[in-house]
PDB file with one MODEL, atoms N, CA, C and O in Angstrom:
MODEL        1
ATOM      1  N   ILE A   1     -37.724   7.593 -10.367  1.00  0.00           N
ATOM      2  CA  ILE A   1     -38.419   7.431  -9.501  1.00  0.00           C
ATOM      3  C   ILE A   1     -37.307   6.294  -9.303  1.00  0.00           C
ATOM      4  O   ILE A   1     -37.073   5.696 -10.353  1.00  0.00           O
ATOM      5  N   ASP A   2     -36.528   5.836  -8.132  1.00  0.00           N
ATOM      6  CA  ASP A   2     -35.831   4.945  -7.900  1.00  0.00           C
ATOM      7  C   ASP A   2     -35.979   3.984  -6.596  1.00  0.00           C
ATOM      8  O   ASP A   2     -36.238   4.410  -5.470  1.00  0.00           O
ATOM      9  N   ASP A   3     -35.801   2.813  -6.884  1.00  0.00           N
ATOM     10  CA  ASP A   3     -35.378   2.159  -5.519  1.00  0.00           C
ATOM     11  C   ASP A   3     -34.547   1.435  -4.397  1.00  0.00           C
ATOM     12  O   ASP A   3     -34.335   0.284  -4.778  1.00  0.00           O
ATOM     13  N   VAL A   4     -34.094   1.627  -3.380  1.00  0.00           N
ATOM     14  CA  VAL A   4     -33.769   1.739  -2.810  1.00  0.00           C
ATOM     15  C   VAL A   4     -33.496   0.154  -1.900  1.00  0.00           C
ATOM     16  O   VAL A   4     -34.223   0.130  -0.907  1.00  0.00           O
ATOM     17  N   GLU A   5     -32.860  -0.778  -2.002  1.00  0.00           N
ATOM     18  CA  GLU A   5     -32.687  -2.410  -0.924  1.00  0.00           C
ATOM     19  C   GLU A   5     -31.927  -1.988  -0.004  1.00  0.00           C
ATOM     20  O   GLU A   5     -31.113  -1.071  -0.118  1.00  0.00           O
ATOM     21  N   PHE A   6     -32.214  -2.827   1.254  1.00  0.00           N
ATOM     22  CA  PHE A   6     -31.269  -3.323   2.076  1.00  0.00           C
ATOM     23  C   PHE A   6     -30.930  -4.727   2.479  1.00  0.00           C
ATOM     24  O   PHE A   6     -31.918  -5.348   2.870  1.00  0.00           O
ATOM     25  N   ALA A   7     -30.129  -5.203   2.487  1.00  0.00           N
ATOM     26  CA  ALA A   7     -30.045  -6.777   2.805  1.00  0.00           C
ATOM     27  C   ALA A   7     -28.953  -6.980   4.113  1.00  0.00           C
ATOM     28  O   ALA A   7     -27.783  -6.598   4.144  1.00  0.00           O
ATOM     29  N   TYR A   8     -29.637  -7.633   5.078  1.00  0.00           N
ATOM     30  CA  TYR A   8     -29.159  -7.317   5.808  1.00  0.00           C
ATOM     31  C   TYR A   8     -27.902  -8.846   6.407  1.00  0.00           C
ATOM     32  O   TYR A   8     -28.208  -9.276   7.519  1.00  0.00           O
ATOM     33  N   VAL A   9     -26.849  -9.445   5.840  1.00  0.00           N
ATOM     34  CA  VAL A   9     -25.957 -10.982   6.338  1.00  0.00           C
ATOM     35  C   VAL A   9     -25.692 -10.426   7.525  1.00  0.00           C
ATOM     36  O   VAL A   9     -25.448  -9.353   8.078  1.00  0.00           O
ATOM     37  N   ASP A  10     -25.881 -11.953   7.757  1.00  0.00           N
ATOM     38  CA  ASP A  10     -25.333 -12.272   8.720  1.00  0.00           C
ATOM     39  C   ASP A  10     -24.788 -13.348   9.383  1.00  0.00           C
ATOM     40  O   ASP A  10     -25.338 -14.421   9.633  1.00  0.00           O
ATOM     41  N   GLU A  11     -23.053 -12.795   9.798  1.00  0.00           N
ATOM     42  CA  GLU A  11     -22.122 -14.087   9.675  1.00  0.00           C
ATOM     43  C   GLU A  11     -21.720 -14.511   8.302  1.00  0.00           C
ATOM     44  O   GLU A  11     -22.071 -15.620   7.899  1.00  0.00           O
ATOM     45  N   LEU A  12     -20.994 -13.693   7.533  1.00  0.00           N
ATOM     46  CA  LEU A  12     -20.938 -13.417   6.356  1.00  0.00           C
ATOM     47  C   LEU A  12     -19.780 -14.224   6.156  1.00  0.00           C
ATOM     48  O   LEU A  12     -19.078 -14.490   7.131  1.00  0.00           O
ATOM     49  N   SER A  13     -19.556 -14.548   5.288  1.00  0.00           N
ATOM     50  CA  SER A  13     -18.246 -15.727   4.532  1.00  0.00           C
ATOM     51  C   SER A  13     -17.540 -16.393   6.167  1.00  0.00           C
ATOM     52  O   SER A  13     -16.375 -16.343   6.563  1.00  0.00           O
ATOM     53  N   GLY A  14     -19.019 -17.109   6.974  1.00  0.00           N
ATOM     54  CA  GLY A  14     -18.530 -18.183   7.696  1.00  0.00           C
ATOM     55  C   GLY A  14     -17.634 -17.389   9.443  1.00  0.00           C
ATOM     56  O   GLY A  14     -17.238 -17.950  10.464  1.00  0.00           O
ATOM     57  N   GLU A  15     -17.648 -15.577   8.916  1.00  0.00           N
ATOM     58  CA  GLU A  15     -16.400 -15.090   9.482  1.00  0.00           C
ATOM     59  C   GLU A  15     -17.781 -14.673  11.031  1.00  0.00           C
ATOM     60  O   GLU A  15     -18.900 -15.186  11.041  1.00  0.00           O
ATOM     61  N   ASP A  16     -17.211 -13.563  12.268  1.00  0.00           N
ATOM     62  CA  ASP A  16     -18.131 -13.561  12.755  1.00  0.00           C
ATOM     63  C   ASP A  16     -18.349 -11.972  12.386  1.00  0.00           C
ATOM     64  O   ASP A  16     -17.939 -11.197  13.250  1.00  0.00           O
ATOM     65  N   LYS A  17     -18.830 -11.498  11.436  1.00  0.00           N
ATOM     66  CA  LYS A  17     -19.329 -10.098  10.912  1.00  0.00           C
ATOM     67  C   LYS A  17     -19.990 -10.206  10.354  1.00  0.00           C
ATOM     68  O   LYS A  17     -20.236 -11.027   9.471  1.00  0.00           O
ATOM     69  N   ASN A  18     -20.838  -8.722  11.037  1.00  0.00           N
ATOM     70  CA  ASN A  18     -22.388  -8.927  10.132  1.00  0.00           C
ATOM     71  C   ASN A  18     -22.016  -7.922   8.968  1.00  0.00           C
ATOM     72  O   ASN A  18     -20.891  -7.657   8.544  1.00  0.00           O
ATOM     73  N   MET A  19     -22.854  -7.584   8.688  1.00  0.00           N
ATOM     74  CA  MET A  19     -22.604  -7.117   6.990  1.00  0.00           C
ATOM     75  C   MET A  19     -24.992  -6.655   6.372  1.00  0.00           C
ATOM     76  O   MET A  19     -26.135  -7.104   6.276  1.00  0.00           O
ATOM     77  N   VAL A  20     -23.961  -5.330   6.187  1.00  0.00           N
ATOM     78  CA  VAL A  20     -25.633  -4.867   5.876  1.00  0.00           C
ATOM     79  C   VAL A  20     -24.906  -4.199   3.877  1.00  0.00           C
ATOM     80  O   VAL A  20     -23.915  -3.618   3.435  1.00  0.00           O
ATOM     81  N   GLN A  21     -26.163  -4.779   3.354  1.00  0.00           N
ATOM     82  CA  GLN A  21     -25.183  -4.374   1.482  1.00  0.00           C
ATOM     83  C   GLN A  21     -27.029  -3.418   1.031  1.00  0.00           C
ATOM     84  O   GLN A  21     -28.160  -3.743   1.389  1.00  0.00           O
ATOM     85  N   VAL A  22     -26.653  -2.448   0.312  1.00  0.00           N
ATOM     86  CA  VAL A  22     -27.218  -1.223   0.331  1.00  0.00           C
ATOM     87  C   VAL A  22     -26.821  -1.196  -1.849  1.00  0.00           C
ATOM     88  O   VAL A  22     -25.895  -0.788  -2.551  1.00  0.00           O
ATOM     89  N   ARG A  23     -28.573  -2.097  -2.173  1.00  0.00           N
ATOM     90  CA  ARG A  23     -28.400  -0.953  -3.498  1.00  0.00           C
ATOM     91  C   ARG A  23     -28.845   0.017  -3.761  1.00  0.00           C
ATOM     92  O   ARG A  23     -28.832   0.622  -2.689  1.00  0.00           O
ATOM     93  N   SER A  24     -29.349   0.774  -4.629  1.00  0.00           N
ATOM     94  CA  SER A  24     -30.339   2.427  -5.499  1.00  0.00           C
ATOM     95  C   SER A  24     -30.098   1.913  -6.673  1.00  0.00           C
ATOM     96  O   SER A  24     -29.105   1.456  -7.238  1.00  0.00           O
ATOM     97  N   SER A  25     -31.745   2.156  -7.062  1.00  0.00           N
ATOM     98  CA  SER A  25     -30.605   1.891  -8.861  1.00  0.00           C
ATOM     99  C   SER A  25     -32.468   2.180  -9.572  1.00  0.00           C
ATOM    100  O   SER A  25     -33.498   1.532  -9.390  1.00  0.00           O
ATOM    101  N   SER A  26     -32.227   3.242 -10.264  1.00  0.00           N
ATOM    102  CA  SER A  26     -33.422   3.648 -11.329  1.00  0.00           C
ATOM    103  C   SER A  26     -34.269   2.991 -11.781  1.00  0.00           C
ATOM    104  O   SER A  26     -33.830   1.872 -12.048  1.00  0.00           O
ATOM    105  N   ARG A  27     -35.075   3.083 -11.965  1.00  0.00           N
ATOM    106  CA  ARG A  27     -36.902   1.879 -12.571  1.00  0.00           C
ATOM    107  C   ARG A  27     -37.117   2.286 -13.525  1.00  0.00           C
ATOM    108  O   ARG A  27     -37.793   1.633 -14.320  1.00  0.00           O
ATOM    109  N   VAL A  28     -36.329   4.310 -14.040  1.00  0.00           N
ATOM    110  CA  VAL A  28     -36.777   4.579 -15.572  1.00  0.00           C
ATOM    111  C   VAL A  28     -35.316   4.811 -15.913  1.00  0.00           C
ATOM    112  O   VAL A  28     -34.312   5.061 -15.246  1.00  0.00           O
ATOM    113  N   GLY A  29     -35.563   4.641 -17.154  1.00  0.00           N
ATOM    114  CA  GLY A  29     -34.253   5.090 -18.270  1.00  0.00           C
ATOM    115  C   GLY A  29     -32.516   4.161 -17.443  1.00  0.00           C
ATOM    116  O   GLY A  29     -32.285   3.942 -16.254  1.00  0.00           O
ATOM    117  N   TYR A  30     -31.628   3.836 -18.700  1.00  0.00           N
ATOM    118  CA  TYR A  30     -30.662   3.785 -17.730  1.00  0.00           C
ATOM    119  C   TYR A  30     -29.015   4.735 -17.365  1.00  0.00           C
ATOM    120  O   TYR A  30     -27.832   4.398 -17.402  1.00  0.00           O
ATOM    121  N   LEU A  31     -29.597   5.773 -17.090  1.00  0.00           N
ATOM    122  CA  LEU A  31     -28.636   6.881 -16.771  1.00  0.00           C
ATOM    123  C   LEU A  31     -29.059   7.516 -15.798  1.00  0.00           C
ATOM    124  O   LEU A  31     -30.146   8.092 -15.850  1.00  0.00           O
ATOM    125  N   ASP A  32     -28.119   7.536 -14.493  1.00  0.00           N
ATOM    126  CA  ASP A  32     -29.045   8.791 -13.145  1.00  0.00           C
ATOM    127  C   ASP A  32     -28.488  10.275 -13.383  1.00  0.00           C
ATOM    128  O   ASP A  32     -29.135  11.306 -13.204  1.00  0.00           O
ATOM    129  N   PHE A  33     -27.050  10.174 -13.858  1.00  0.00           N
ATOM    130  CA  PHE A  33     -26.272  11.397 -14.134  1.00  0.00           C
ATOM    131  C   PHE A  33     -26.520  11.363 -11.992  1.00  0.00           C
ATOM    132  O   PHE A  33     -27.343  11.947 -11.288  1.00  0.00           O
ATOM    133  N   GLY A  34     -25.231  10.285 -11.586  1.00  0.00           N
ATOM    134  CA  GLY A  34     -24.807  10.104 -10.308  1.00  0.00           C
ATOM    135  C   GLY A  34     -25.890   9.934  -8.668  1.00  0.00           C
ATOM    136  O   GLY A  34     -25.471   9.629  -7.552  1.00  0.00           O
ATOM    137  N   VAL A  35     -27.430  10.280  -9.107  1.00  0.00           N
ATOM    138  CA  VAL A  35     -27.994  10.979  -8.308  1.00  0.00           C
ATOM    139  C   VAL A  35     -27.665   9.456  -6.843  1.00  0.00           C
ATOM    140  O   VAL A  35     -27.304   9.778  -5.711  1.00  0.00           O
ATOM    141  N   ASN A  36     -27.948   7.568  -7.343  1.00  0.00           N
ATOM    142  CA  ASN A  36     -27.875   6.593  -6.493  1.00  0.00           C
ATOM    143  C   ASN A  36     -26.668   6.679  -6.332  1.00  0.00           C
ATOM    144  O   ASN A  36     -26.411   6.079  -5.287  1.00  0.00           O
ATOM    145  N   ALA A  37     -25.584   7.170  -6.863  1.00  0.00           N
ATOM    146  CA  ALA A  37     -24.438   7.359  -6.250  1.00  0.00           C
ATOM    147  C   ALA A  37     -23.632   8.082  -5.402  1.00  0.00           C
ATOM    148  O   ALA A  37     -22.484   7.898  -4.996  1.00  0.00           O
ATOM    149  N   LYS A  38     -24.808   9.311  -5.130  1.00  0.00           N
ATOM    150  CA  LYS A  38     -24.586  10.879  -3.286  1.00  0.00           C
ATOM    151  C   LYS A  38     -25.466  10.046  -3.784  1.00  0.00           C
ATOM    152  O   LYS A  38     -25.107   9.766  -4.928  1.00  0.00           O
ATOM    153  N   ARG A  39     -26.752   9.335  -3.412  1.00  0.00           N
ATOM    154  CA  ARG A  39     -27.248   8.902  -2.113  1.00  0.00           C
ATOM    155  C   ARG A  39     -26.826   7.966  -1.012  1.00  0.00           C
ATOM    156  O   ARG A  39     -26.965   8.105   0.204  1.00  0.00           O
ATOM    157  N   LEU A  40     -26.171   6.786  -1.833  1.00  0.00           N
ATOM    158  CA  LEU A  40     -25.472   5.359  -1.581  1.00  0.00           C
ATOM    159  C   LEU A  40     -24.138   6.100  -0.404  1.00  0.00           C
ATOM    160  O   LEU A  40     -23.828   5.613   0.683  1.00  0.00           O
ATOM    161  N   ASN A  41     -23.538   7.377  -1.040  1.00  0.00           N
ATOM    162  CA  ASN A  41     -22.538   7.771  -0.025  1.00  0.00           C
ATOM    163  C   ASN A  41     -22.918   8.697   0.733  1.00  0.00           C
ATOM    164  O   ASN A  41     -22.148   8.962   1.656  1.00  0.00           O
ATOM    165  N   TYR A  42     -24.520   9.703   0.599  1.00  0.00           N
ATOM    166  CA  TYR A  42     -24.857   9.894   1.996  1.00  0.00           C
ATOM    167  C   TYR A  42     -24.719   8.918   3.502  1.00  0.00           C
ATOM    168  O   TYR A  42     -24.263   9.014   4.641  1.00  0.00           O
ATOM    169  N   ILE A  43     -25.609   7.736   2.427  1.00  0.00           N
ATOM    170  CA  ILE A  43     -25.691   7.118   3.745  1.00  0.00           C
ATOM    171  C   ILE A  43     -24.819   6.772   4.239  1.00  0.00           C
ATOM    172  O   ILE A  43     -24.475   7.017   5.395  1.00  0.00           O
ATOM    173  N   ALA A  44     -24.042   5.831   3.085  1.00  0.00           N
ATOM    174  CA  ALA A  44     -22.632   5.809   4.181  1.00  0.00           C
ATOM    175  C   ALA A  44     -22.053   6.279   5.306  1.00  0.00           C
ATOM    176  O   ALA A  44     -21.560   5.750   6.303  1.00  0.00           O
ATOM    177  N   LYS A  45     -22.354   8.296   4.626  1.00  0.00           N
ATOM    178  CA  LYS A  45     -21.756   9.289   5.602  1.00  0.00           C
ATOM    179  C   LYS A  45     -22.208   8.926   6.995  1.00  0.00           C
ATOM    180  O   LYS A  45     -21.621   8.732   8.060  1.00  0.00           O
ATOM    181  N   GLY A  46     -23.466   8.906   6.599  1.00  0.00           N
ATOM    182  CA  GLY A  46     -24.235   8.706   7.971  1.00  0.00           C
ATOM    183  C   GLY A  46     -23.753   7.681   8.834  1.00  0.00           C
ATOM    184  O   GLY A  46     -23.399   7.974   9.976  1.00  0.00           O
ATOM    185  N   LEU A  47     -23.709   6.666   8.469  1.00  0.00           N
ATOM    186  CA  LEU A  47     -23.274   5.188   9.439  1.00  0.00           C
ATOM    187  C   LEU A  47     -22.289   5.520   9.447  1.00  0.00           C
ATOM    188  O   LEU A  47     -22.153   6.113  10.517  1.00  0.00           O
ATOM    189  N   ARG A  48     -21.277   5.545   8.840  1.00  0.00           N
ATOM    190  CA  ARG A  48     -19.118   5.663   9.105  1.00  0.00           C
ATOM    191  C   ARG A  48     -19.791   6.644  10.926  1.00  0.00           C
ATOM    192  O   ARG A  48     -19.899   6.175  12.059  1.00  0.00           O
ATOM    193  N   GLU A  49     -20.061   7.943  10.442  1.00  0.00           N
ATOM    194  CA  GLU A  49     -20.714   8.462  12.215  1.00  0.00           C
ATOM    195  C   GLU A  49     -21.264   8.323  13.040  1.00  0.00           C
ATOM    196  O   GLU A  49     -21.678   8.953  14.014  1.00  0.00           O
ATOM    197  N   LYS A  50     -21.295   7.154  12.527  1.00  0.00           N
ATOM    198  CA  LYS A  50     -22.255   6.008  13.653  1.00  0.00           C
ATOM    199  C   LYS A  50     -21.559   5.083  14.596  1.00  0.00           C
ATOM    200  O   LYS A  50     -21.883   4.666  15.708  1.00  0.00           O
ATOM    201  N   GLY A  51     -20.142   4.805  13.578  1.00  0.00           N
ATOM    202  CA  GLY A  51     -19.435   3.730  14.253  1.00  0.00           C
ATOM    203  C   GLY A  51     -19.536   2.634  13.264  1.00  0.00           C
ATOM    204  O   GLY A  51     -19.125   1.603  13.796  1.00  0.00           O
ATOM    205  N   TRP A  52     -20.040   2.360  11.629  1.00  0.00           N
ATOM    206  CA  TRP A  52     -20.334   1.859  11.145  1.00  0.00           C
ATOM    207  C   TRP A  52     -19.436   1.371   9.914  1.00  0.00           C
ATOM    208  O   TRP A  52     -19.967   1.956   8.970  1.00  0.00           O
ATOM    209  N   ASP A  53     -18.584   0.775   9.499  1.00  0.00           N
ATOM    210  CA  ASP A  53     -17.326   0.617   8.462  1.00  0.00           C
ATOM    211  C   ASP A  53     -18.853   0.530   7.280  1.00  0.00           C
ATOM    212  O   ASP A  53     -19.695  -0.318   6.982  1.00  0.00           O
ATOM    213  N   ALA A  54     -18.542   1.923   6.912  1.00  0.00           N
ATOM    214  CA  ALA A  54     -19.820   1.603   5.202  1.00  0.00           C
ATOM    215  C   ALA A  54     -18.410   2.387   3.833  1.00  0.00           C
ATOM    216  O   ALA A  54     -17.705   3.395   3.793  1.00  0.00           O
ATOM    217  N   VAL A  55     -18.535   1.768   3.377  1.00  0.00           N
ATOM    218  CA  VAL A  55     -17.942   2.147   2.075  1.00  0.00           C
ATOM    219  C   VAL A  55     -19.227   2.896   1.188  1.00  0.00           C
ATOM    220  O   VAL A  55     -20.388   2.538   0.989  1.00  0.00           O
ATOM    221  N   GLY A  56     -18.327   4.293   0.691  1.00  0.00           N
ATOM    222  CA  GLY A  56     -19.337   4.479  -0.182  1.00  0.00           C
ATOM    223  C   GLY A  56     -19.172   4.441  -1.507  1.00  0.00           C
ATOM    224  O   GLY A  56     -18.349   3.609  -1.892  1.00  0.00           O
ATOM    225  N   VAL A  57     -19.591   4.951  -2.152  1.00  0.00           N
ATOM    226  CA  VAL A  57     -19.219   4.775  -3.829  1.00  0.00           C
ATOM    227  C   VAL A  57     -17.095   5.417  -4.032  1.00  0.00           C
ATOM    228  O   VAL A  57     -16.522   6.343  -3.458  1.00  0.00           O
ATOM    229  N   ASP A  58     -16.669   4.624  -4.844  1.00  0.00           N
ATOM    230  CA  ASP A  58     -15.608   6.143  -4.847  1.00  0.00           C
ATOM    231  C   ASP A  58     -15.185   5.881  -6.609  1.00  0.00           C
ATOM    232  O   ASP A  58     -14.449   5.070  -7.171  1.00  0.00           O
ATOM    233  N   PHE A  59     -15.861   6.752  -6.987  1.00  0.00           N
ATOM    234  CA  PHE A  59     -15.751   6.521  -8.667  1.00  0.00           C
ATOM    235  C   PHE A  59     -13.909   6.057  -8.851  1.00  0.00           C
ATOM    236  O   PHE A  59     -13.706   4.842  -8.858  1.00  0.00           O
ATOM    237  N   LYS A  60     -13.147   6.617  -8.935  1.00  0.00           N
ATOM    238  CA  LYS A  60     -12.044   5.689  -8.951  1.00  0.00           C
ATOM    239  C   LYS A  60     -11.858   4.289  -9.411  1.00  0.00           C
ATOM    240  O   LYS A  60     -11.039   3.716 -10.130  1.00  0.00           O
ATOM    241  N   VAL A  61     -12.921   3.942  -8.733  1.00  0.00           N
ATOM    242  CA  VAL A  61     -13.430   2.170  -8.052  1.00  0.00           C
ATOM    243  C   VAL A  61     -14.193   1.459  -9.961  1.00  0.00           C
ATOM    244  O   VAL A  61     -14.003   0.377 -10.517  1.00  0.00           O
ATOM    245  N   HIS A  62     -15.096   2.792 -10.440  1.00  0.00           N
ATOM    246  CA  HIS A  62     -16.163   2.886 -10.380  1.00  0.00           C
ATOM    247  C   HIS A  62     -16.064   4.342 -11.991  1.00  0.00           C
ATOM    248  O   HIS A  62     -16.395   5.522 -12.105  1.00  0.00           O
ATOM    249  N   PRO A  63     -15.342   3.161 -13.010  1.00  0.00           N
ATOM    250  CA  PRO A  63     -14.876   4.985 -13.580  1.00  0.00           C
ATOM    251  C   PRO A  63     -15.997   4.748 -15.013  1.00  0.00           C
ATOM    252  O   PRO A  63     -16.527   5.669 -15.634  1.00  0.00           O
ATOM    253  N   ASP A  64     -16.119   3.614 -15.232  1.00  0.00           N
ATOM    254  CA  ASP A  64     -17.044   3.319 -16.303  1.00  0.00           C
ATOM    255  C   ASP A  64     -18.767   3.957 -15.559  1.00  0.00           C
ATOM    256  O   ASP A  64     -19.689   4.397 -16.245  1.00  0.00           O
ATOM    257  N   TYR A  65     -18.768   3.871 -14.597  1.00  0.00           N
ATOM    258  CA  TYR A  65     -20.457   4.772 -14.114  1.00  0.00           C
ATOM    259  C   TYR A  65     -20.062   6.041 -14.219  1.00  0.00           C
ATOM    260  O   TYR A  65     -20.825   6.824 -14.784  1.00  0.00           O
ATOM    261  N   ALA A  66     -18.835   6.498 -13.716  1.00  0.00           N
ATOM    262  CA  ALA A  66     -18.750   7.224 -13.451  1.00  0.00           C
ATOM    263  C   ALA A  66     -18.793   9.079 -14.714  1.00  0.00           C
ATOM    264  O   ALA A  66     -19.252  10.201 -14.499  1.00  0.00           O
ATOM    265  N   MET A  67     -17.811   8.246 -16.319  1.00  0.00           N
ATOM    266  CA  MET A  67     -18.223   8.153 -17.261  1.00  0.00           C
ATOM    267  C   MET A  67     -19.248   8.548 -17.585  1.00  0.00           C
ATOM    268  O   MET A  67     -19.535   9.744 -17.544  1.00  0.00           O
ATOM    269  N   GLN A  68     -20.231   7.408 -18.080  1.00  0.00           N
ATOM    270  CA  GLN A  68     -21.707   7.105 -18.341  1.00  0.00           C
ATOM    271  C   GLN A  68     -22.451   8.271 -17.708  1.00  0.00           C
ATOM    272  O   GLN A  68     -22.470   9.227 -18.483  1.00  0.00           O
ATOM    273  N   ASN A  69     -23.059   8.505 -16.574  1.00  0.00           N
ATOM    274  CA  ASN A  69     -23.171   9.656 -15.470  1.00  0.00           C
ATOM    275  C   ASN A  69     -22.982  10.815 -15.830  1.00  0.00           C
ATOM    276  O   ASN A  69     -23.766  11.763 -15.785  1.00  0.00           O
ATOM    277  N   SER A  70     -21.714  10.764 -16.276  1.00  0.00           N
ATOM    278  CA  SER A  70     -21.243  12.508 -16.379  1.00  0.00           C
ATOM    279  C   SER A  70     -20.774  13.211 -15.110  1.00  0.00           C
ATOM    280  O   SER A  70     -20.592  14.428 -15.151  1.00  0.00           O
ATOM    281  N   VAL A  71     -20.545  12.458 -13.874  1.00  0.00           N
ATOM    282  CA  VAL A  71     -19.875  12.329 -12.878  1.00  0.00           C
ATOM    283  C   VAL A  71     -18.583  12.995 -12.152  1.00  0.00           C
ATOM    284  O   VAL A  71     -18.597  13.943 -12.937  1.00  0.00           O
ATOM    285  N   ASN A  72     -17.942  13.169 -11.665  1.00  0.00           N
ATOM    286  CA  ASN A  72     -16.599  13.682 -11.677  1.00  0.00           C
ATOM    287  C   ASN A  72     -16.153  12.654  -9.862  1.00  0.00           C
ATOM    288  O   ASN A  72     -15.032  12.745  -9.361  1.00  0.00           O
TER     289      ASN A  72
ENDMDL
END
């Protein structure tokens, strides 16, 4: 069982820029075998197709997550 949370942030850091933050986590256990990253990347891809600036999970930026969950 996993949870996905969306948080709308209005005018982040005093800039005229709105943002949606997304978090996905497993309720059971520590490892997720990359499922949550795949979910977030899927959501980010869909948002980019609609014109949003949506960054996904980059395993090069999060090497510990990638190593612990055996994902490339």
